[in-house]
Coordinates of C-alpha atoms in Angstrom, one line a residue:
X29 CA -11.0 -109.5 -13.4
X30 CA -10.6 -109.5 -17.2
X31 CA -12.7 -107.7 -19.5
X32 CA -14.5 -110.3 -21.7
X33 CA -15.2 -109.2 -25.2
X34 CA -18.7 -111.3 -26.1
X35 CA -19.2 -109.7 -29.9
X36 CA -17.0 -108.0 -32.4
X37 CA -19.2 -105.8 -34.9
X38 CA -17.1 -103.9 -38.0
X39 CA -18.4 -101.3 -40.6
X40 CA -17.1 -99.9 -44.1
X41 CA -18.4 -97.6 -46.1
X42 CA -20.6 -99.6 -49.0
X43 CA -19.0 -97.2 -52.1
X44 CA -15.2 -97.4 -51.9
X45 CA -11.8 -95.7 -53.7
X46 CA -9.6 -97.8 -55.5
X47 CA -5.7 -96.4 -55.4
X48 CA -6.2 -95.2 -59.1
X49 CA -9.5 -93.6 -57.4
X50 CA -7.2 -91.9 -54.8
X51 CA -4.9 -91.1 -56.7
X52 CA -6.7 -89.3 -59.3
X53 CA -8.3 -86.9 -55.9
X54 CA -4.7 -86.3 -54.7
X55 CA -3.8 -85.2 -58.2
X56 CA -6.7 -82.4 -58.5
X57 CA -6.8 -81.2 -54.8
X58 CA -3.0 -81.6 -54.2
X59 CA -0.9 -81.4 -56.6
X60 CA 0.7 -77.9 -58.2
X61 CA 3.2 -79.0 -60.6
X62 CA 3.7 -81.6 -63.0
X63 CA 6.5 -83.2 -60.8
X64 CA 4.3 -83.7 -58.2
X65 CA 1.2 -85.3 -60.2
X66 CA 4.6 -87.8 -61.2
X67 CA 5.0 -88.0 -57.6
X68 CA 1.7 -88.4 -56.3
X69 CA 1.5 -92.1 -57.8
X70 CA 4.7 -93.0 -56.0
X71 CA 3.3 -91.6 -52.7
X72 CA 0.2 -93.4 -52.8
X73 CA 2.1 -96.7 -53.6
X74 CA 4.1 -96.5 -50.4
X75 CA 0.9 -96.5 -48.4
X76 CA 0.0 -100.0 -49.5
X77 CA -3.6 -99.7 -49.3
X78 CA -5.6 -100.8 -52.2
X79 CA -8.8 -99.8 -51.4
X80 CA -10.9 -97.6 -49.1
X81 CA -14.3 -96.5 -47.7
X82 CA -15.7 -93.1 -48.0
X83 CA -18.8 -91.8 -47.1
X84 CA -18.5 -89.2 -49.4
X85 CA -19.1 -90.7 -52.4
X86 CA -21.8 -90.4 -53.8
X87 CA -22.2 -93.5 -56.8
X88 CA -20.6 -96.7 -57.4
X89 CA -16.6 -97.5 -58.9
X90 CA -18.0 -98.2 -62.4
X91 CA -20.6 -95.2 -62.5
X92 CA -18.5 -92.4 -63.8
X93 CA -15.4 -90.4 -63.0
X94 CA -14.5 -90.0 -60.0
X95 CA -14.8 -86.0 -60.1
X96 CA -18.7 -86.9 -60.5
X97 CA -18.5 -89.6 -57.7
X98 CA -16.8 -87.0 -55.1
X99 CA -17.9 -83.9 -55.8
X100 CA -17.5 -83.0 -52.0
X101 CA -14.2 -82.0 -53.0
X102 CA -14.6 -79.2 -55.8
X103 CA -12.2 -76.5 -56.9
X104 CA -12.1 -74.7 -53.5
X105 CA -12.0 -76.8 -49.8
X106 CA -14.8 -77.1 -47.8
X107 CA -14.9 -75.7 -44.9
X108 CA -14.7 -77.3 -41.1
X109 CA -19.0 -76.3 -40.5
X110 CA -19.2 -78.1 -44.1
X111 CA -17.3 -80.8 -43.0
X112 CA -18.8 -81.5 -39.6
X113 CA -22.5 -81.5 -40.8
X114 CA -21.1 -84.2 -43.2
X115 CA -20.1 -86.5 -40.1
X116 CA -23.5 -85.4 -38.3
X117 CA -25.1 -87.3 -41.6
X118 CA -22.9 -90.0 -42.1
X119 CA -21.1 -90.9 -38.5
X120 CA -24.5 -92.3 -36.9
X121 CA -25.5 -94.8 -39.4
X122 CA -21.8 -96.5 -39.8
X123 CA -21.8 -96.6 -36.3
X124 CA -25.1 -98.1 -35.8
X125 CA -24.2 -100.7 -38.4
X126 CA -20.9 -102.2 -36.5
X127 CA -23.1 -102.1 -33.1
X128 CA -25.7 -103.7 -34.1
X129 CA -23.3 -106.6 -35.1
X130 CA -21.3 -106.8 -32.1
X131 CA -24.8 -107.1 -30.3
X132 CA -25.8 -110.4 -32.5
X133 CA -22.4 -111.3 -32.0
X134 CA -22.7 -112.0 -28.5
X135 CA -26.1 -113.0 -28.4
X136 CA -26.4 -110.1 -25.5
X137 CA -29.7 -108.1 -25.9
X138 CA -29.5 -104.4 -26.6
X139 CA -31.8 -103.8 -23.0
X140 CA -28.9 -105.5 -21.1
X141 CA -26.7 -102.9 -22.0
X142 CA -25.9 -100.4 -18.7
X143 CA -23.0 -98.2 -20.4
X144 CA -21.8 -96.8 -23.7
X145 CA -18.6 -95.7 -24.5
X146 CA -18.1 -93.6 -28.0
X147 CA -15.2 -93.2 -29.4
X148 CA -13.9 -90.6 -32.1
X149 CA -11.4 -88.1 -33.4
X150 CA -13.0 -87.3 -36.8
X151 CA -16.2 -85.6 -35.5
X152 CA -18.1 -83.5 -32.9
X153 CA -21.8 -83.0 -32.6
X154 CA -24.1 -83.1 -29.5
X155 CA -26.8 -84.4 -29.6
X156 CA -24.5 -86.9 -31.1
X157 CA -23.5 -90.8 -32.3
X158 CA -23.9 -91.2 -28.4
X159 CA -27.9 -90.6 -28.4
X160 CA -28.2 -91.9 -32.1
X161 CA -27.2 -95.4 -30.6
X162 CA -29.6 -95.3 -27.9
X163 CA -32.7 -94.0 -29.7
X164 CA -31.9 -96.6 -32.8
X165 CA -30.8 -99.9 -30.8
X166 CA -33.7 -99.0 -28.0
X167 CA -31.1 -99.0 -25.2
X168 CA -32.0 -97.8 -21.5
X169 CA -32.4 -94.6 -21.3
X170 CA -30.4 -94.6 -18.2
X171 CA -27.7 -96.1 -19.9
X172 CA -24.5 -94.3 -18.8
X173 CA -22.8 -92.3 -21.5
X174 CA -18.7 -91.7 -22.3
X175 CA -17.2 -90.0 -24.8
X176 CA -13.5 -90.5 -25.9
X177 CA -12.6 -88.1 -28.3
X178 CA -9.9 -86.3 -30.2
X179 CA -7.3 -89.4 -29.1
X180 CA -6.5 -90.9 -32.3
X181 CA -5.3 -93.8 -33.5
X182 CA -4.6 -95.6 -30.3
X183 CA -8.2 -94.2 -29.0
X184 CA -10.3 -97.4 -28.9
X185 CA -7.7 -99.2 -26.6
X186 CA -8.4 -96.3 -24.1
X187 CA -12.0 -97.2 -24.6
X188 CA -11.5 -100.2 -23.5
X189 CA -9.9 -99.3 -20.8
X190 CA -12.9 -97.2 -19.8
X191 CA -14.8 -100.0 -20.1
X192 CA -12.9 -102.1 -18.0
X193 CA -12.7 -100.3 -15.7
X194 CA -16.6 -99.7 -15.6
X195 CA -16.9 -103.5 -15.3
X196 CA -14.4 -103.9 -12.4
X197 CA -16.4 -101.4 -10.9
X198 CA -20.0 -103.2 -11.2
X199 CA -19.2 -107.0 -12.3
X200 CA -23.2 -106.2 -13.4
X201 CA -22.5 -104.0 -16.3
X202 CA -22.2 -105.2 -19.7
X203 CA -20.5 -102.2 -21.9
X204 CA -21.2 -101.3 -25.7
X205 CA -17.9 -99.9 -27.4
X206 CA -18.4 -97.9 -30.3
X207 CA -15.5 -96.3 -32.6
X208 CA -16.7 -94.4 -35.3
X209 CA -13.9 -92.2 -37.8
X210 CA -14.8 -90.8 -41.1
X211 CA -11.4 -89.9 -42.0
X212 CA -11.9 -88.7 -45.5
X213 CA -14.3 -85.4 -44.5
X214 CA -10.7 -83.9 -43.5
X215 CA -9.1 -84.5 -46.8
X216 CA -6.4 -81.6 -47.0
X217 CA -5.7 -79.1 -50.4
X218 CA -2.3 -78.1 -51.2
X219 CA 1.1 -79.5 -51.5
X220 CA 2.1 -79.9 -47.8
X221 CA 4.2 -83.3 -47.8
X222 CA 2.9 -84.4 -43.9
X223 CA -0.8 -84.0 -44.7
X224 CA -0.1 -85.5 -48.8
X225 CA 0.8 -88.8 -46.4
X226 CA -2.5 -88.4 -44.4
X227 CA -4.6 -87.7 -47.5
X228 CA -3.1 -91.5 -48.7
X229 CA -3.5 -93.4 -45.4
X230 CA -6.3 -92.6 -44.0
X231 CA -10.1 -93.9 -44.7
X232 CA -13.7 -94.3 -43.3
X233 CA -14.7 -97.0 -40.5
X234 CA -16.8 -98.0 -37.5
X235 CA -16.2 -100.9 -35.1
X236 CA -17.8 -102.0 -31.7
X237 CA -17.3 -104.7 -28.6
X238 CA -19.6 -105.9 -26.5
X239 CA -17.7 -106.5 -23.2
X240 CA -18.2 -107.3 -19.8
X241 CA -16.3 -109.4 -17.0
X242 CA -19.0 -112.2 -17.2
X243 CA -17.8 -115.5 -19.0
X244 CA -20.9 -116.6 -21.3
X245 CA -19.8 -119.4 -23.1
X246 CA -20.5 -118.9 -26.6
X247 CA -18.1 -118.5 -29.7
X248 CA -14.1 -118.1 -28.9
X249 CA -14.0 -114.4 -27.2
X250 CA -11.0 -112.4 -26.4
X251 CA -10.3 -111.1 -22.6
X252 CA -8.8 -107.8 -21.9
X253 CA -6.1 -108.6 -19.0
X254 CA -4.5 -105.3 -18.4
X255 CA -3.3 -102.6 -20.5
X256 CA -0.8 -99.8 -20.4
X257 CA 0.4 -96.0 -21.9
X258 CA 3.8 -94.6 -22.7
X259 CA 4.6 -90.9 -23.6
X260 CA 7.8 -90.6 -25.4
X261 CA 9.8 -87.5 -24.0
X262 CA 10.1 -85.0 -26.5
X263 CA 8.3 -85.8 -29.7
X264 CA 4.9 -84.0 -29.3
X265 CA 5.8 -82.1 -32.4
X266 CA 6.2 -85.0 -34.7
X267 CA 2.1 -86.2 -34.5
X268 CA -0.7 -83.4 -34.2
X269 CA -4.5 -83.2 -35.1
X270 CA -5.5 -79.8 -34.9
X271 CA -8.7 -78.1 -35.9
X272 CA -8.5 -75.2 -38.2
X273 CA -10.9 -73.7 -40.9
X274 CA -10.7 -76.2 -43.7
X275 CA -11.2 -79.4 -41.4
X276 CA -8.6 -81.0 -39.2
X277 CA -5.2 -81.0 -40.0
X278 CA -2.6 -83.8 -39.5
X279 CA 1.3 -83.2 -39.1
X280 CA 2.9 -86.5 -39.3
X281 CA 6.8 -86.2 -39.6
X282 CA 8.5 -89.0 -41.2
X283 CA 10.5 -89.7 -37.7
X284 CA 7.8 -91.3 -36.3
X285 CA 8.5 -94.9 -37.1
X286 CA 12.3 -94.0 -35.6
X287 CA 11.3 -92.4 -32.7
X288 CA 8.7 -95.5 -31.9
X289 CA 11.1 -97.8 -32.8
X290 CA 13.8 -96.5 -30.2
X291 CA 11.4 -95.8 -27.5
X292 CA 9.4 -99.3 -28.0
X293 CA 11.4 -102.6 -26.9
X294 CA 12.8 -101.1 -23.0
X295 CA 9.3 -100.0 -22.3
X296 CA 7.2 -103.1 -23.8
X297 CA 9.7 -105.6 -22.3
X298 CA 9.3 -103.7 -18.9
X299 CA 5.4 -103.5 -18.7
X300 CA 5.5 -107.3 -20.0
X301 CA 7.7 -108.5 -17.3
X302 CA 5.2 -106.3 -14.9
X303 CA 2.5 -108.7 -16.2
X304 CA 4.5 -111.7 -15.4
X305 CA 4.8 -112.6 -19.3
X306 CA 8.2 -112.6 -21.6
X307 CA 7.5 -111.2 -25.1
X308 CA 8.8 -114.4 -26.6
X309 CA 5.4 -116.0 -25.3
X310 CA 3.2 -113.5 -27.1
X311 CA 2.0 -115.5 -30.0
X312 CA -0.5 -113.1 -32.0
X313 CA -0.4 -109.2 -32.3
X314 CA -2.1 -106.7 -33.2
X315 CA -0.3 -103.9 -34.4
X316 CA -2.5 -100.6 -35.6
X317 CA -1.1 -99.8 -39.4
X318 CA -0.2 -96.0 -39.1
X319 CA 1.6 -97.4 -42.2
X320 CA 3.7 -99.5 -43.6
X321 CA 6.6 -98.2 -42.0
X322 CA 5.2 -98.4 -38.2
X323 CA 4.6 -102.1 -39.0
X324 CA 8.4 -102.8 -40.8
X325 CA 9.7 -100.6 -38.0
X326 CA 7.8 -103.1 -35.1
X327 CA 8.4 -105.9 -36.7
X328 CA 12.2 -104.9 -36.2
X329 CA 12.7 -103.5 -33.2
X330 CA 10.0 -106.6 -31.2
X331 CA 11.6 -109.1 -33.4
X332 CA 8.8 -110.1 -34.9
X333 CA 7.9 -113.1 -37.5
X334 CA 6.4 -111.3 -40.6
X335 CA 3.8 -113.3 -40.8
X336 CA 2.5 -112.4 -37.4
X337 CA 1.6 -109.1 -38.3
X338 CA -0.5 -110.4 -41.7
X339 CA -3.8 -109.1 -40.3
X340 CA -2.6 -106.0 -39.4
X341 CA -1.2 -105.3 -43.0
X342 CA -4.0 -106.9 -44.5
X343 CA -6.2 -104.4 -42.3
X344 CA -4.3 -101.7 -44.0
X345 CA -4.4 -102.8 -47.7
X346 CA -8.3 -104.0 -47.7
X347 CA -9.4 -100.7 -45.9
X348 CA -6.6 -97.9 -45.0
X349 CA -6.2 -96.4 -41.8
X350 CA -9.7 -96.4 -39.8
X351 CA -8.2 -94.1 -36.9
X352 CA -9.2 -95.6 -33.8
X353 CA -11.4 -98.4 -35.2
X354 CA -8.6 -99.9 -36.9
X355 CA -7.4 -102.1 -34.1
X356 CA -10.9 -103.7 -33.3
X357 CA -11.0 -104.6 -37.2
X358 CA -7.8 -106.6 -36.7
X359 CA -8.6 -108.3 -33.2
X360 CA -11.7 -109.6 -34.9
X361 CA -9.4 -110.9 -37.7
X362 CA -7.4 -112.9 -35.2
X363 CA -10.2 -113.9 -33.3
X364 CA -12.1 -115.2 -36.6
X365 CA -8.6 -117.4 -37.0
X366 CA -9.2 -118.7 -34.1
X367 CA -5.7 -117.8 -32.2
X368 CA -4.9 -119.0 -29.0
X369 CA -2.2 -118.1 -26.1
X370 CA -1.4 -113.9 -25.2
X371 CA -2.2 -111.7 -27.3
X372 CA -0.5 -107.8 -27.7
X373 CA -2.4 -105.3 -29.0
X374 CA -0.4 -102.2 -29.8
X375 CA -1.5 -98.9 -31.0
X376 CA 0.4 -94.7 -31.8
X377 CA -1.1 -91.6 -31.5
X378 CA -0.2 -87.9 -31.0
X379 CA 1.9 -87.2 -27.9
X380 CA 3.8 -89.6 -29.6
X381 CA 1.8 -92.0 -26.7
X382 CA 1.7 -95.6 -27.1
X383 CA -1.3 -97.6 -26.2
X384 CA -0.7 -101.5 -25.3
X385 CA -3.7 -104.0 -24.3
X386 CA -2.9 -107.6 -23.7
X387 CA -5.7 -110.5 -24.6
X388 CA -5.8 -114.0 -24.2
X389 CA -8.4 -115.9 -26.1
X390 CA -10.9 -118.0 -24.3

């Protein structure tokens, strides 16, 4: 049975970075000579994102400096307690906001809701977002809690599956999806090129689905028909997260998009054929946006039309890299275009593991 997704809610941050914004951080908290401040800019650039959330700030773009905006980052870097009460302030209500739009979305009522699944990588608390939900959307109390966490990127298409399977389980339940990342609490000092790239990608997000296998027939919804995981062998030292005393710390090496790119086509065109579909027939993607070099690097290897990776880039340029929210941001984009025929949903994370989804719109 396909998993039916009913409403598509997203969240941002209201008070966002420019790239000048960004840049101007990187240059105080990163950089320790005058050739890197040079190369900061260039750095940034590469990232193609023009704007981001962050629940940090504190005023708007055109109220001062940007020192005075974020002063969460001062001369010294806060530590990982510092950090983490930070996403125990913030996390709930962006979360909150994106449910509570996939809810009106699919004209589903909050009381029909029998399980929530959380996702996130950015943040730990207990009680946490989990509880937050149910005590500000009055859900069940006996609604059945999951937590996904410390995944990545590729994170909310394991939710997903979670949730699928859930529904296959009890073709009753109706499942509330919610991926929350504040990426920018874990903002990293010091010139340490793999963690300079995280400092530019990354960004603050929330997005939810409302899914269960019950056709309602209301606006254009997507349905989840199966989904799948790869590890490629040997590269679990080229993507980590790891929690230290100043936050969590990324390692991303620039083989990444290489070692994707080699692994990707045998293993996609295998699962496809699996699924009784060719990849020529797939006619809309969505591609998470580790960066711009993931998507060049897909679009390669699969293929791929340019233009059929638009919302993923434009994901990437209007709001960074959300973590695990990205991909819901970028199905709703498709969906809002009102696609038809398979689509591929495709997501990276540390491992390096792959995460694939397959939709069709209804």
């Amino acid at each position: 049975m396909p998993l039916i997704l009913h409403g598509i809610g997203t969240a941002v941050p209201s008070r966002r970075l420019s790239q000048a914004d960004a840049v101007q951080v990187a240059h105080r908290i990163n950089a320790e000579t005058p050739e890197q401040v040079r190369l900061m800019t260039r750095i940034y650039q590469k990232t193609k994102v023009l704007s981001r959330g962050s629940v940090l700030l504190e005023k708007d773009g055109d109220d001062g400096a940007i020192q005075e905006r974020l002063s969460f980052y001062g001369e010294e870097s806060p530590g990982t307690a510092e950090r983490m009460q930070a996403f125990e302030d913030h996390a709930g209500e962006l979360a909150l906001e994106a449910a509570a739009k996939a809810l009106s979305d699919s004209d589903i009522s909050a009381t029909a809701i029998t399980h929530l699944v959380t996702v996130s990588c950015t943040g730990f608390q207990s009680p946490g977002v989990d509880l937050f939900l149910i005590e500000k959307l009055d859900l069940s109390p006996s609604v059945q809690r999951t937590h996904i966490g410390f995944m990545g990127c590729h994170a909310a298409l394991n939710g997903l599956r979670v949730a699928h399977a859930f529904a296959e389980m009890d073709p009753k339940a109706v499942v509330l999806l919610c991926a929350v990342e504040l990426c920018s609490l874990h903002m990293a000092y010091g010139w340490h090129p793999e963690q300079v790239v995280a400092n530019a990608l990354f960004a603050d997000g929330a997005a939810a689905v409302v899914a269960s296998v019950n056709p309602v027939p209301t606006h254009q919804t997507l349905a989840l028909r199966r989904s799948g995981s790869m590890v490629i062998p040997n590269s679990s030292d080229l993507m980590h997260w790891e929690i230290g005393d100043h936050g969590f710390a990324m390692g991303l090496s620039p083989l990444v998009p290489e070692t994707v790119g080699a692994a990707l086509l045998p293993w996609l065109r295998d699962w496809l054929k699996e699924q009784a579909i060719d990849l020529e027939a797939v006619t809309s993607w969505a591609v998470h946006p580790g960066g711009p070099k993931i998507l060049s690097t897909c679009a390669e290897v699969l293929s791929l039309d340019p233009g059929l990776l638009h919302e993923s880039r434009g994901i990437l340029q209007d709001h960074g890299n959300m973590s695990s929210a990205t991909i819901l941001f970028i199905l709703e984009r498709l969906r809002r275009r009102e696609c038809s025929g398979p689509c591929l949903a495709l997501a990276f994370g540390p491992g390096l593991s792959a995460e694939v989804a397959l939709f069709d719109f209804q």
